[in-house]
């Protein structure tokens, strides 16, 4: 098996390189950190070319890693294989993020590639059930339960990987703009709430795409927003730079724990 | 029947005075516009005193109107009747906004008062099904349907009187901070989205409390946030200053329509 990581922004692609040798696929317009690994440049309009390059390197396993924004297609640059895929791609683009990415995975599988989740390559990046930093209060656990209920209700709609609740009041529900934008919103509109951020995959979400992530920035953002705790899904949220996350949590008095 | 309006902030209490003579109940700390109507001052700690004052004026009908924040109780100021009600009030305070306000209504009814919804006094303040300003596009109608689905999912959790969707993507879900804060968030994070704001009561919501409202400021806020349409629930959203709302909608090219 030879592996390639389809690299989005952030540190995740570099972390996955530590799981073993891999090529990095770098789409035009995506800023990546290559860390010395061989890079295969790619364009969304030229998937036929990309598939050829992957096969030429003997690559049969792919992993999508890191944030990527929805591509804009330049119709004049389409190669033949991409042209043939366009009806399927256009239908996928009309769906929610999960729908789009699931379609992309099916397409890659139909091309003969195995698609792996980031935590299959690096099981040490997800947390087991239990406490990670600090000890949540009863109030925080109750707030987290309410946030989980909000996310469970929204899951079937392909919305919501995060929510913030303080003293029983819902202060933030994550939308397309992401966790950092939600934290900023809550910090500005309800500073010092001592609420809890809950991050979970959407119910039934394919973890091979858009797996939720927290890192030191998330803890900093939560503390800056006046929150007192972060609950993540055990086995379902990538913990980037665990040591830095825990140090930040201790320094800023933010409890972190994982529930099933 | 003699009537009193329990007045919160905003223009709604003054609009309800046009439905017929009424006293205004002004709780300490709430800024009200009295418009020449007789005012009964009140404190949350002295409900016994308030009930006595209402009965002394022969008032048997109440209407809660306008925004009021959760009260803080000064225990040293409690009158006997309020002391007796405290267990019930404390239990109510632990609930969501709807739970709290429904408990307040039951309490008022147990005291012998009839509690009316604002649109029972002024049926002309709600809109019937159909277009109010401009003509929504197919895209906007589809975005509105997705926002409605999000709100329907959240209704049982006592969350969400509003949501914003643009091109199928959920950009905002209203939380405790209200519609204006959500519009500001979407305008800053996704300017020029041409999305749709949907405002509806929560499913099963008692319209006698916290009925959703739009006014000229809402239209301005939506336009400033780059939205192209506003959908409201027919018969379920108060339309304050309808003429100004429609003028603003026309000036800013925002379509407004009502669905069942």
XYZ file of C-alpha atoms in Angstrom:
520
model
C 0.000 0.000 0.000
C 1.231 3.487 -0.830
C -0.548 6.447 0.648
C -1.329 10.040 -0.288
C -2.779 12.717 1.955
C -5.079 15.195 0.264
C -3.894 18.183 2.193
C -6.009 21.076 3.379
C -4.939 23.957 5.588
C -3.651 23.534 9.127
C -1.318 21.144 10.897
C -3.238 17.890 10.391
C -1.525 16.819 7.130
C 1.892 17.165 8.800
C 0.670 15.138 11.808
C -0.519 12.365 9.497
C 2.879 12.164 7.829
C 4.156 10.897 11.188
C 1.971 7.793 10.740
C 4.195 6.646 7.872
C 5.507 7.785 4.507
C 2.998 9.438 2.184
C 2.705 11.804 -0.726
C 0.850 15.060 -0.213
C -1.717 16.148 -2.794
C -1.739 19.943 -2.920
C -4.675 21.508 -4.733
C -4.038 24.874 -6.319
C -4.944 27.681 -3.920
C -4.573 25.573 -0.756
C -1.741 26.623 1.562
C -0.051 23.476 2.812
C 2.903 22.619 5.035
C 4.753 19.819 3.252
C 7.401 18.916 5.824
C 9.687 17.433 3.179
C 7.185 14.896 1.835
C 6.853 14.540 -1.950
C 4.078 16.794 -3.235
C 1.679 16.054 -6.098
C 0.213 19.355 -7.353
C -3.408 19.159 -8.462
C -6.284 21.218 -9.850
C -9.975 20.502 -9.282
C -10.521 20.838 -13.033
C -7.984 18.135 -13.828
C -8.951 15.112 -11.776
C -8.053 12.774 -14.623
C -4.519 14.110 -14.439
C -4.483 13.699 -10.657
C -5.729 10.087 -10.787
C -3.031 9.323 -13.345
C -0.319 10.865 -11.165
C -1.505 8.915 -8.105
C -1.503 5.626 -10.023
C 1.926 6.375 -11.447
C 3.224 6.542 -7.855
C 1.450 3.275 -6.983
C -0.847 5.070 -4.534
C -3.941 3.092 -3.526
C -4.828 4.714 -0.205
C -6.003 8.287 0.336
C -6.730 10.383 3.409
C -8.481 13.774 3.289
C -6.990 16.030 5.938
C -7.508 19.654 6.907
C -9.837 22.439 5.882
C -10.542 23.065 2.209
C -13.007 25.616 0.872
C -15.504 24.790 -1.857
C -13.685 24.959 -5.176
C -14.529 27.248 -8.076
C -14.279 25.464 -11.399
C -12.723 27.107 -14.430
C -14.711 25.325 -17.198
C -12.037 26.082 -19.833
C -9.452 24.102 -17.837
C -11.412 20.840 -17.508
C -9.669 17.654 -18.621
C -11.655 14.861 -20.306
C -12.086 12.717 -17.212
C -13.285 15.676 -15.128
C -15.698 16.676 -17.926
C -17.215 13.191 -17.730
C -17.521 13.557 -13.936
C -19.096 17.025 -14.066
C -22.770 15.987 -13.768
C -21.887 13.991 -10.667
C -19.736 16.805 -9.246
C -22.386 19.446 -9.903
C -25.043 17.362 -8.141
C -22.657 16.918 -5.203
C -21.946 20.655 -5.030
C -25.643 21.343 -4.523
C -25.642 19.415 -1.249
C -24.574 20.323 2.269
C -20.906 19.936 3.170
C -21.326 16.338 4.282
C -23.234 15.475 1.142
C -20.552 17.057 -1.025
C -17.703 15.328 0.741
C -19.449 11.952 0.825
C -19.896 12.220 -2.928
C -16.214 13.009 -3.316
C -15.351 9.903 -1.283
C -17.629 7.671 -3.380
C -15.996 9.064 -6.476
C -12.509 8.309 -5.162
C -13.609 4.795 -4.173
C -15.091 4.217 -7.625
C -11.676 5.147 -9.021
C -10.249 2.273 -6.979
C -8.726 4.165 -4.059
C -9.286 3.187 -0.421
C -10.210 6.243 1.644
C -9.106 6.302 5.290
C -10.053 8.564 8.191
C -7.346 10.601 9.887
C -7.860 8.773 13.171
C -7.399 5.411 11.456
C -3.871 6.546 10.597
C -3.260 8.171 13.976
C -5.538 6.615 16.648
C -3.558 8.561 19.243
C -5.127 11.801 17.955
C -8.557 11.010 19.412
C -9.390 10.888 23.133
C -11.012 8.041 25.065
C -13.898 8.675 27.437
C -12.992 10.611 30.570
C -11.292 13.738 31.827
C -8.412 15.372 29.979
C -7.908 18.599 31.924
C -9.516 19.979 35.082
C -12.758 18.646 36.535
C -16.111 19.765 35.111
C -18.715 21.006 37.597
C -22.279 19.641 37.757
C -23.431 22.874 36.082
C -20.940 22.366 33.237
C -22.011 18.751 32.733
C -25.660 19.853 32.585
C -24.789 22.607 30.081
C -22.882 20.076 27.972
C -25.889 17.729 27.988
C -28.107 20.531 26.703
C -25.589 21.387 23.969
C -25.472 17.702 22.972
C -29.274 17.663 22.696
C -29.144 20.689 20.362
C -26.525 19.023 18.166
C -28.447 15.724 18.131
C -31.554 17.558 16.907
C -29.604 19.243 14.101
C -27.541 16.244 12.997
C -30.084 14.880 10.495
C -30.001 18.299 8.770
C -26.226 18.122 8.206
C -25.728 21.158 10.476
C -23.856 21.711 13.690
C -20.577 20.258 14.924
C -20.549 22.574 17.917
C -22.723 24.430 20.389
C -22.204 26.612 23.446
C -24.482 26.570 26.505
C -24.117 28.584 29.723
C -26.374 28.066 32.743
C -28.900 26.232 30.586
C -29.073 28.994 27.954
C -27.977 28.227 24.388
C -25.547 30.986 23.372
C -24.077 29.627 20.146
C -24.790 27.009 17.484
C -22.019 26.349 14.988
C -22.806 27.141 11.370
C -20.733 27.135 8.177
C -18.393 29.789 9.595
C -16.946 27.312 12.086
C -16.024 27.058 15.745
C -13.703 30.061 15.960
C -16.367 32.390 14.547
C -18.919 31.017 17.025
C -16.510 31.496 19.942
C -15.830 35.059 18.827
C -19.588 35.730 18.621
C -20.270 34.405 22.115
C -17.276 36.266 23.560
C -18.502 39.550 22.160
C -22.212 39.122 22.945
C -22.044 37.246 26.291
C -18.592 37.753 27.795
C -17.767 35.885 30.979
C -20.599 33.371 30.641
C -18.536 30.441 32.065
C -20.360 28.249 29.545
C -19.338 25.018 27.860
C -18.372 24.346 24.237
C -19.392 20.929 22.944
C -17.706 19.598 19.790
C -18.982 16.378 18.228
C -19.291 14.851 14.782
C -22.762 15.195 13.342
C -24.810 12.073 14.087
C -24.110 9.510 11.372
C -21.301 11.628 9.944
C -18.664 9.833 7.891
C -15.516 10.492 9.939
C -13.398 10.243 6.799
C -14.446 13.800 5.967
C -14.632 16.979 7.977
C -13.906 15.248 11.291
C -14.219 17.802 14.086
C -10.933 19.081 15.476
C -9.772 20.972 18.515
C -6.325 22.377 19.097
C -4.566 24.888 21.353
C -6.264 27.716 19.414
C -9.667 26.274 20.298
C -8.829 26.290 24.002
C -7.487 29.847 23.746
C -10.605 30.928 21.823
C -12.882 29.285 24.403
C -11.033 30.930 27.297
C -11.076 34.313 25.537
C -14.829 33.891 25.032
C -15.258 33.418 28.783
C -16.021 29.697 28.663
C -15.102 27.302 31.453
C -15.223 23.937 29.721
C -14.932 21.967 26.493
C -16.587 18.598 25.966
C -15.594 16.471 22.987
C -16.901 13.180 21.639
C -14.698 10.269 22.711
C -13.150 8.781 19.584
C -14.866 11.379 17.386
C -12.854 14.591 17.636
C -9.239 15.033 16.575
C -7.073 16.504 19.305
C -4.262 18.378 17.591
C -1.117 19.009 19.617
C -2.483 17.309 22.742
C 0.323 18.508 24.992
C -0.189 22.145 24.008
C -3.968 21.723 24.369
C -3.630 20.440 27.926
C -1.061 23.088 28.891
C -3.334 25.820 27.539
C -6.333 24.314 29.354
C -4.460 24.299 32.646
C -3.121 27.821 32.160
C -6.555 29.223 31.290
C -8.596 27.126 33.750
C -10.673 25.385 31.078
C -11.848 21.847 31.874
C -11.763 19.369 28.962
C -13.434 15.971 28.962
C -14.680 13.367 26.489
C -18.065 11.598 26.534
C -19.280 8.707 24.372
C -63.002 44.298 31.381
C -60.151 46.623 32.268
C -56.748 45.927 30.820
C -53.111 46.388 31.779
C -50.092 45.922 29.548
C -46.998 44.571 31.266
C -44.561 46.706 29.353
C -41.139 45.674 28.187
C -38.766 47.681 26.027
C -39.561 48.761 22.475
C -42.568 50.158 20.681
C -44.994 47.243 21.156
C -46.609 48.492 24.403
C -47.414 51.845 22.746
C -48.889 50.024 19.728
C -51.121 47.961 22.003
C -52.465 51.097 23.685
C -54.064 51.882 20.315
C -56.245 48.785 20.741
C -58.094 50.482 23.600
C -57.496 52.109 26.986
C -55.135 50.281 29.302
C -52.808 50.782 32.237
C -49.124 50.120 31.752
C -47.255 48.053 34.329
C -43.676 49.295 34.488
C -41.227 47.036 36.326
C -38.293 48.752 37.949
C -35.335 48.860 35.573
C -37.399 48.506 32.377
C -37.333 51.547 30.075
C -40.868 52.087 28.794
C -42.637 54.609 26.578
C -45.894 55.412 28.333
C -47.630 57.631 25.766
C -49.812 59.284 28.398
C -51.377 56.037 29.692
C -51.623 55.601 33.484
C -48.590 53.742 34.777
C -48.493 51.219 37.641
C -44.919 50.929 38.909
C -43.903 47.441 39.999
C -41.026 45.404 41.425
C -40.472 41.702 40.860
C -40.001 41.289 44.615
C -43.405 42.774 45.387
C -45.893 40.871 43.291
C -48.444 40.931 46.119
C -48.339 44.689 45.960
C -48.726 44.603 42.171
C -51.704 42.228 42.254
C -53.359 44.506 44.817
C -52.778 47.583 42.667
C -54.188 45.825 39.574
C -57.307 44.704 41.463
C -57.762 48.182 42.892
C -57.997 49.473 39.322
C -60.476 46.709 38.430
C -57.992 45.167 35.980
C -58.810 41.597 34.966
C -56.956 41.305 31.637
C -53.187 41.389 31.125
C -50.955 41.421 28.076
C -47.172 40.892 28.218
C -45.527 43.059 25.579
C -41.945 43.809 24.657
C -38.548 42.550 25.711
C -37.745 42.090 29.384
C -34.549 40.613 30.758
C -34.487 37.958 33.476
C -34.985 39.724 36.806
C -32.588 39.664 39.722
C -34.371 39.310 43.034
C -33.391 41.313 46.100
C -34.427 38.847 48.835
C -34.634 41.603 51.482
C -37.333 43.386 49.463
C -39.770 40.451 49.095
C -43.358 41.013 50.190
C -45.330 38.196 51.836
C -47.171 37.090 48.705
C -43.970 36.964 46.655
C -42.243 35.009 49.443
C -45.019 32.410 49.213
C -44.543 32.279 45.434
C -40.743 31.950 45.592
C -40.496 28.137 45.293
C -42.627 28.312 42.158
C -40.682 31.287 40.775
C -37.320 29.670 41.449
C -38.391 26.463 39.674
C -39.557 28.583 36.735
C -36.254 30.505 36.598
C -34.388 27.233 36.091
C -36.159 26.594 32.801
C -35.641 27.935 29.291
C -37.214 31.267 28.380
C -40.441 29.669 27.233
C -40.676 27.561 30.350
C -40.093 30.599 32.543
C -42.653 32.737 30.768
C -45.263 29.967 30.632
C -44.891 29.591 34.397
C -45.376 33.342 34.801
C -48.571 33.125 32.743
C -49.947 30.224 34.812
C -49.178 32.215 37.931
C -51.066 35.261 36.603
C -53.995 33.054 35.594
C -54.074 31.442 39.041
C -54.350 34.962 40.432
C -57.507 35.362 38.380
C -56.204 37.446 35.483
C -56.914 36.602 31.837
C -53.702 36.757 29.794
C -53.992 37.815 26.157
C -51.516 37.696 23.270
C -50.503 40.956 21.597
C -52.034 39.859 18.289
C -55.373 39.155 19.997
C -55.489 42.857 20.864
C -54.137 44.000 17.497
C -54.828 41.328 14.820
C -53.635 43.859 12.235
C -50.053 43.451 13.547
C -49.642 39.964 12.071
C -49.464 39.156 8.354
C -51.581 36.690 6.409
C -50.008 34.178 4.039
C -48.477 35.687 0.904
C -46.089 38.360 -0.333
C -45.538 41.604 1.546
C -42.649 43.189 -0.372
C -40.798 42.158 -3.527
C -40.961 38.659 -4.991
C -38.787 35.871 -3.568
C -36.739 33.858 -6.043
C -36.815 30.050 -6.227
C -33.401 30.049 -4.544
C -34.715 32.203 -1.699
C -37.765 29.976 -1.221
C -35.507 26.914 -1.060
C -33.218 28.652 1.458
C -36.251 29.586 3.551
C -37.457 25.963 3.511
C -34.073 24.814 4.817
C -34.119 27.464 7.565
C -37.639 26.321 8.534
C -36.401 22.725 8.797
C -33.601 23.857 11.146
C -36.068 25.753 13.337
C -38.526 22.840 13.359
C -35.763 20.514 14.572
C -34.839 22.903 17.402
C -38.373 23.845 18.499
C -38.805 20.977 20.980
C -35.624 22.187 22.729
C -37.062 25.680 23.295
C -34.366 27.189 21.063
C -34.453 29.154 17.846
C -36.917 31.743 16.628
C -34.751 32.574 13.635
C -32.256 31.167 11.160
C -30.347 32.406 8.127
C -29.612 30.269 5.057
C -27.818 31.293 1.856
C -27.537 29.010 -1.180
C -28.420 26.008 0.961
C -25.792 26.772 3.613
C -26.888 27.515 7.173
C -25.110 30.736 8.223
C -26.907 31.648 11.435
C -29.142 30.076 14.079
C -30.688 32.441 16.580
C -29.700 31.953 20.206
C -30.426 33.886 23.400
C -28.718 36.992 22.012
C -31.527 37.520 19.497
C -32.049 38.332 15.848
C -30.006 41.537 15.654
C -26.921 39.803 17.079
C -27.350 36.956 14.581
C -27.691 39.394 11.667
C -24.571 41.238 12.804
C -22.666 37.912 13.013
C -23.681 36.850 9.513
C -22.931 40.291 8.073
C -19.429 40.247 9.499
C -18.581 36.629 8.697
C -20.390 36.154 5.340
C -21.044 39.580 3.840
C -23.073 39.752 0.647
C -24.492 36.231 0.971
C -27.939 37.221 -0.450
C -29.410 34.739 2.023
C -32.795 34.594 3.698
C -33.772 35.251 7.315
C -36.649 33.133 8.585
C -38.480 34.258 11.737
C -41.089 31.959 13.287
C -42.452 31.134 16.711
C -40.954 27.978 18.157
C -43.201 25.004 17.415
C -45.869 24.787 20.092
C -44.830 28.144 21.537
C -47.450 30.018 23.577
C -47.873 33.211 21.536
C -48.814 35.108 24.666
C -45.132 35.300 25.541
C -42.064 36.206 23.564
C -43.900 36.311 20.234
C -41.371 36.897 17.452
C -41.265 40.421 16.085
C -39.859 42.175 13.052
C -39.713 45.911 12.479
C -37.917 48.404 10.244
C -34.698 47.764 12.193
C -34.906 44.072 11.302
C -35.155 44.887 7.590
C -32.248 47.329 7.877
C -30.211 44.763 9.797
C -30.962 42.084 7.201
C -30.016 44.393 4.323
C -26.832 45.490 6.099
C -25.970 41.811 6.604
C -26.245 41.261 2.838
C -29.496 39.287 2.938
C -32.047 39.356 0.128
C -35.195 38.108 1.844
C -37.154 37.695 5.069
C -39.769 35.008 5.563
C -42.127 35.216 8.537
C -44.793 32.851 9.861
C -48.258 33.948 8.776
C -50.202 34.888 11.901
C -47.200 34.135 14.094
C -44.839 37.113 13.884
C -45.648 40.673 14.942
C -44.963 43.202 12.232
C -44.155 46.480 13.974
C -44.627 49.672 11.942
C -45.743 47.833 8.827
C -45.549 50.884 6.563
C -41.959 51.617 7.577
C -41.091 47.923 7.205
C -42.382 47.809 3.639
C -40.754 51.126 2.708
C -37.423 49.908 4.067
C -37.817 46.577 2.237
C -38.444 48.345 -1.056
C -35.584 50.797 -0.542
C -33.122 48.036 0.331
C -34.380 45.420 -2.144
C -35.352 42.872 0.507
C -38.293 40.570 -0.314
C -40.655 39.801 2.581
C -43.291 37.088 2.568
C -45.336 35.014 5.010
C -45.867 31.237 4.941
C -48.184 29.095 7.097
